[in-house]
Amino acid sequence: MVNILILGAFFCYGVFTIQRNGFMLDFMPKFWKKFPKAFHEPLFSCGICVSSIWGTLFVLGYNYIQKSISIENQLFAMLPFYLLAFVGFTALIDRAVKAFEYHYHYTQIKP
């Protein structure tokens, strides 16, 4: 259960990070802004709030893969989840190092 919590947290933070300015999916906030404002924070603009929507998708996907895919193929099926979790983990380390080295401040979303 703890592994789901940790992997899920890094997955959510990875989804948040990859949508930031200059990252691979930085175009997604423009799409999400078409949704009602109440969905902006859980979809892309709050590093904590993203756990509500993206965390739910992670848990449902993880559970589906664990129950319906053979053990031999589970690693391959989980690859997208792992990759985004790696993004979240490395982003956290990167920000900690930058904060320590030169008081790094995070850039805000483009208006």
Coordinates of N, CA and C in Angstrom, one line a residue:
M1 N 0.8 -1.2 0.0 CA 0.0 0.0 0.0 C 0.9 1.3 0.0
V2 N 2.0 1.2 0.7 CA 2.9 2.4 0.8 C 3.5 2.6 -0.6
N3 N 3.8 1.6 -1.3 CA 4.4 1.8 -2.6 C 3.4 2.5 -3.6
I4 N 2.1 2.2 -3.5 CA 1.1 2.9 -4.3 C 1.1 4.4 -3.9
L5 N 1.2 4.7 -2.6 CA 1.1 6.1 -2.1 C 2.3 6.8 -2.6
I6 N 3.5 6.3 -2.5 CA 4.7 7.0 -3.0 C 4.8 7.1 -4.5
L7 N 4.5 6.0 -5.2 CA 4.5 6.0 -6.6 C 3.5 7.0 -7.2
G8 N 2.3 6.9 -6.6 CA 1.2 7.8 -7.0 C 1.5 9.3 -6.7
A9 N 2.1 9.6 -5.6 CA 2.5 11.0 -5.3 C 3.5 11.5 -6.3
F10 N 4.5 10.7 -6.6 CA 5.5 11.1 -7.6 C 4.8 11.2 -9.0
F11 N 3.9 10.3 -9.3 CA 3.2 10.4 -10.6 C 2.4 11.7 -10.7
C12 N 1.7 12.1 -9.7 CA 0.9 13.3 -9.7 C 1.8 14.5 -9.9
Y13 N 2.9 14.5 -9.1 CA 3.9 15.6 -9.2 C 4.6 15.7 -10.6
G14 N 4.7 14.5 -11.2 CA 5.3 14.4 -12.6 C 4.3 15.0 -13.6
V15 N 3.0 14.7 -13.4 CA 2.0 15.3 -14.3 C 2.0 16.8 -14.2
F16 N 2.1 17.3 -13.0 CA 2.1 18.7 -12.7 C 3.3 19.3 -13.4
T17 N 4.5 18.7 -13.2 CA 5.7 19.2 -13.7 C 5.8 19.3 -15.2
I18 N 5.4 18.2 -15.8 CA 5.5 18.1 -17.3 C 4.6 19.1 -18.0
Q19 N 3.6 19.7 -17.3 CA 2.7 20.7 -17.9 C 3.2 22.1 -17.7
R20 N 4.4 22.3 -17.0 CA 4.9 23.6 -16.7 C 5.6 24.2 -17.9
N21 N 5.8 25.5 -17.9 CA 6.4 26.2 -19.0 C 7.8 25.6 -19.4
G22 N 7.9 25.4 -20.7 CA 9.2 24.8 -21.2 C 9.3 23.3 -21.2
F23 N 8.3 22.6 -20.6 CA 8.3 21.2 -20.6 C 7.5 20.6 -21.7
M24 N 7.5 19.3 -21.9 CA 6.9 18.6 -23.0 C 5.4 18.9 -23.2
L25 N 4.7 19.0 -22.2 CA 3.2 19.2 -22.3 C 2.8 20.6 -21.9
D26 N 3.6 21.6 -22.1 CA 3.3 22.9 -21.7 C 2.1 23.6 -22.4
F27 N 1.7 22.9 -23.5 CA 0.5 23.3 -24.2 C -0.8 22.9 -23.6
M28 N -0.8 21.9 -22.7 CA -2.0 21.4 -22.1 C -2.8 22.4 -21.3
P29 N -2.1 23.3 -20.5 CA -3.0 24.2 -19.7 C -3.9 25.1 -20.6
K30 N -3.5 25.4 -21.8 CA -4.5 26.1 -22.7 C -5.7 25.2 -23.0
F31 N -5.5 24.0 -23.1 CA -6.7 23.1 -23.3 C -7.5 23.0 -22.0
W32 N -6.8 22.8 -20.9 CA -7.5 22.7 -19.6 C -8.3 23.9 -19.3
K33 N -7.8 25.1 -19.7 CA -8.5 26.3 -19.4 C -9.9 26.4 -20.1
K34 N -10.2 25.5 -21.0 CA -11.5 25.5 -21.6 C -12.5 24.8 -20.6
F35 N -12.0 24.1 -19.6 CA -12.9 23.5 -18.6 C -13.3 24.6 -17.6
P36 N -14.3 24.3 -16.8 CA -14.7 25.3 -15.7 C -13.5 25.6 -14.8
K37 N -13.4 26.8 -14.3 CA -12.3 27.2 -13.5 C -12.0 26.3 -12.3
A38 N -13.1 25.7 -11.7 CA -12.9 24.8 -10.6 C -12.0 23.6 -10.9
F39 N -11.8 23.3 -12.2 CA -11.0 22.2 -12.5 C -9.6 22.6 -12.8
H40 N -9.2 23.8 -12.9 CA -7.9 24.3 -13.3 C -6.8 23.8 -12.3
E41 N -7.1 24.0 -11.0 CA -6.1 23.6 -10.0 C -5.9 22.0 -10.0
P42 N -7.0 21.2 -10.0 CA -6.7 19.8 -9.9 C -6.2 19.2 -11.2
L43 N -6.3 20.0 -12.3 CA -5.8 19.5 -13.6 C -4.3 19.9 -13.9
F44 N -4.0 21.1 -13.5 CA -2.6 21.6 -13.9 C -2.0 22.7 -13.1
S45 N -2.7 23.4 -12.3 CA -2.1 24.6 -11.7 C -1.7 24.5 -10.2
C46 N -2.0 23.4 -9.6 CA -1.6 23.3 -8.2 C -0.9 22.0 -7.9
G47 N 0.3 22.0 -7.5 CA 1.1 20.8 -7.3 C 0.5 19.8 -6.3
I48 N -0.3 20.3 -5.4 CA -1.0 19.5 -4.4 C -2.3 19.0 -4.9
C49 N -3.1 19.9 -5.5 CA -4.4 19.7 -6.0 C -4.5 18.6 -7.1
V50 N -3.4 18.5 -7.9 CA -3.4 17.6 -9.0 C -3.6 16.1 -8.5
S51 N -3.3 15.9 -7.2 CA -3.5 14.5 -6.7 C -5.0 14.1 -6.7
S52 N -5.9 15.0 -6.7 CA -7.3 14.6 -6.7 C -7.7 13.9 -8.0
I53 N -7.5 14.6 -9.2 CA -7.9 14.0 -10.5 C -6.8 13.0 -10.9
W54 N -5.5 13.4 -11.0 CA -4.5 12.5 -11.5 C -4.2 11.3 -10.6
G55 N -4.4 11.6 -9.3 CA -4.2 10.5 -8.3 C -5.3 9.4 -8.5
T56 N -6.5 9.9 -8.8 CA -7.6 8.9 -9.0 C -7.3 8.1 -10.3
L57 N -6.9 8.8 -11.3 CA -6.6 8.1 -12.6 C -5.4 7.1 -12.3
F58 N -4.4 7.5 -11.5 CA -3.3 6.6 -11.2 C -3.8 5.3 -10.5
V59 N -4.6 5.5 -9.5 CA -5.0 4.4 -8.7 C -5.9 3.4 -9.5
L60 N -6.8 4.0 -10.3 CA -7.7 3.2 -11.1 C -6.8 2.4 -12.2
G61 N -5.9 3.1 -12.8 CA -5.0 2.5 -13.8 C -4.2 1.4 -13.2
Y62 N -3.6 1.7 -12.1 CA -2.7 0.8 -11.3 C -3.5 -0.5 -11.0
N63 N -4.7 -0.3 -10.4 CA -5.5 -1.4 -10.0 C -5.9 -2.2 -11.2
Y64 N -6.3 -1.6 -12.3 CA -6.7 -2.3 -13.5 C -5.5 -3.2 -14.0
I65 N -4.3 -2.6 -14.1 CA -3.2 -3.3 -14.6 C -2.8 -4.5 -13.6
Q66 N -2.9 -4.3 -12.3 CA -2.6 -5.4 -11.4 C -3.6 -6.5 -11.5
K67 N -4.8 -6.2 -11.8 CA -5.8 -7.3 -11.7 C -6.1 -8.0 -13.1
S68 N -5.8 -7.3 -14.2 CA -6.2 -7.8 -15.5 C -5.1 -8.1 -16.5
I69 N -3.8 -7.8 -16.1 CA -2.7 -8.0 -17.1 C -1.8 -9.0 -16.4
S70 N -1.3 -9.9 -17.2 CA -0.4 -11.0 -16.7 C 0.8 -10.4 -16.1
I71 N 1.4 -11.1 -15.1 CA 2.6 -10.6 -14.4 C 3.7 -10.3 -15.3
E72 N 3.9 -11.1 -16.4 CA 5.0 -10.9 -17.3 C 4.9 -9.5 -18.1
N73 N 3.6 -9.0 -18.2 CA 3.4 -7.8 -19.0 C 3.1 -6.6 -18.1
Q74 N 3.1 -6.7 -16.8 CA 2.7 -5.6 -15.9 C 3.8 -4.5 -15.9
L75 N 5.0 -4.8 -16.0 CA 6.1 -3.8 -16.0 C 5.9 -2.9 -17.3
F76 N 5.7 -3.6 -18.4 CA 5.5 -2.8 -19.6 C 4.2 -2.0 -19.6
A77 N 3.2 -2.5 -19.0 CA 1.9 -1.8 -18.9 C 2.0 -0.6 -18.0
M78 N 2.8 -0.7 -16.9 CA 3.0 0.3 -15.9 C 4.0 1.4 -16.4
L79 N 4.7 1.2 -17.5 CA 5.7 2.1 -18.0 C 5.3 3.6 -18.0
P80 N 4.1 3.9 -18.5 CA 3.8 5.4 -18.5 C 3.6 5.9 -17.1
F81 N 3.1 5.1 -16.2 CA 3.0 5.5 -14.8 C 4.4 5.7 -14.2
Y82 N 5.3 4.8 -14.4 CA 6.6 4.9 -13.9 C 7.4 6.1 -14.4
L83 N 7.3 6.3 -15.7 CA 8.0 7.4 -16.3 C 7.5 8.8 -15.8
L84 N 6.2 8.9 -15.6 CA 5.8 10.2 -15.0 C 6.2 10.3 -13.5
A85 N 6.2 9.1 -12.8 CA 6.7 9.1 -11.4 C 8.2 9.5 -11.4
F86 N 9.0 9.1 -12.3 CA 10.4 9.5 -12.4 C 10.5 10.9 -12.6
V87 N 9.6 11.5 -13.5 CA 9.6 13.0 -13.7 C 9.4 13.7 -12.4
G88 N 8.4 13.2 -11.7 CA 8.1 13.9 -10.4 C 9.2 13.8 -9.4
F89 N 9.8 12.6 -9.3 CA 10.9 12.4 -8.4 C 12.1 13.3 -8.7
T90 N 12.5 13.2 -10.0 CA 13.7 14.0 -10.4 C 13.4 15.5 -10.3
A91 N 12.1 15.9 -10.6 CA 11.8 17.4 -10.5 C 11.9 17.8 -9.0
L92 N 11.5 17.0 -8.1 CA 11.6 17.3 -6.7 C 13.1 17.4 -6.3
I93 N 13.9 16.5 -6.7 CA 15.4 16.6 -6.4 C 16.0 17.8 -7.1
D94 N 15.6 18.0 -8.3 CA 16.2 19.2 -9.1 C 15.8 20.5 -8.3
R95 N 14.6 20.6 -7.9 CA 14.2 21.9 -7.3 C 14.9 22.0 -5.9
A96 N 15.0 20.9 -5.2 CA 15.7 21.0 -3.9 C 17.2 21.4 -4.1
V97 N 17.8 20.9 -5.1 CA 19.2 21.2 -5.3 C 19.3 22.7 -5.7
K98 N 18.5 23.1 -6.7 CA 18.5 24.5 -7.1 C 18.2 25.5 -6.0
A99 N 17.2 25.1 -5.1 CA 16.9 26.0 -4.0 C 18.1 26.1 -3.1
F100 N 18.8 25.0 -2.9 CA 19.9 25.1 -2.0 C 21.1 25.9 -2.6
E101 N 21.3 25.7 -3.9 CA 22.4 26.3 -4.6 C 22.2 27.8 -4.8
Y102 N 21.0 28.2 -5.3 CA 20.9 29.6 -5.7 C 19.4 30.1 -5.5
H103 N 18.8 29.6 -4.5 CA 17.4 30.1 -4.1 C 16.5 30.2 -5.3
Y104 N 16.4 29.0 -6.0 CA 15.5 28.9 -7.2 C 14.1 29.2 -6.9
H105 N 13.4 29.9 -7.7 CA 12.0 30.2 -7.6 C 11.3 29.6 -8.8
Y106 N 10.1 29.0 -8.6 CA 9.4 28.3 -9.7 C 8.7 29.3 -10.6
T107 N 8.7 29.1 -11.9 CA 8.1 30.0 -12.8 C 6.6 29.7 -12.8
Q108 N 5.8 30.8 -12.9 CA 4.3 30.6 -12.9 C 3.8 30.3 -14.3
I109 N 2.6 29.8 -14.3 CA 1.9 29.5 -15.6 C 1.7 30.7 -16.4
K110 N 1.9 30.6 -17.7 CA 1.6 31.7 -18.6 C 0.1 32.1 -18.6
P111 N -0.2 33.4 -18.5 CA -1.6 33.8 -18.5 C -2.3 33.5 -19.8

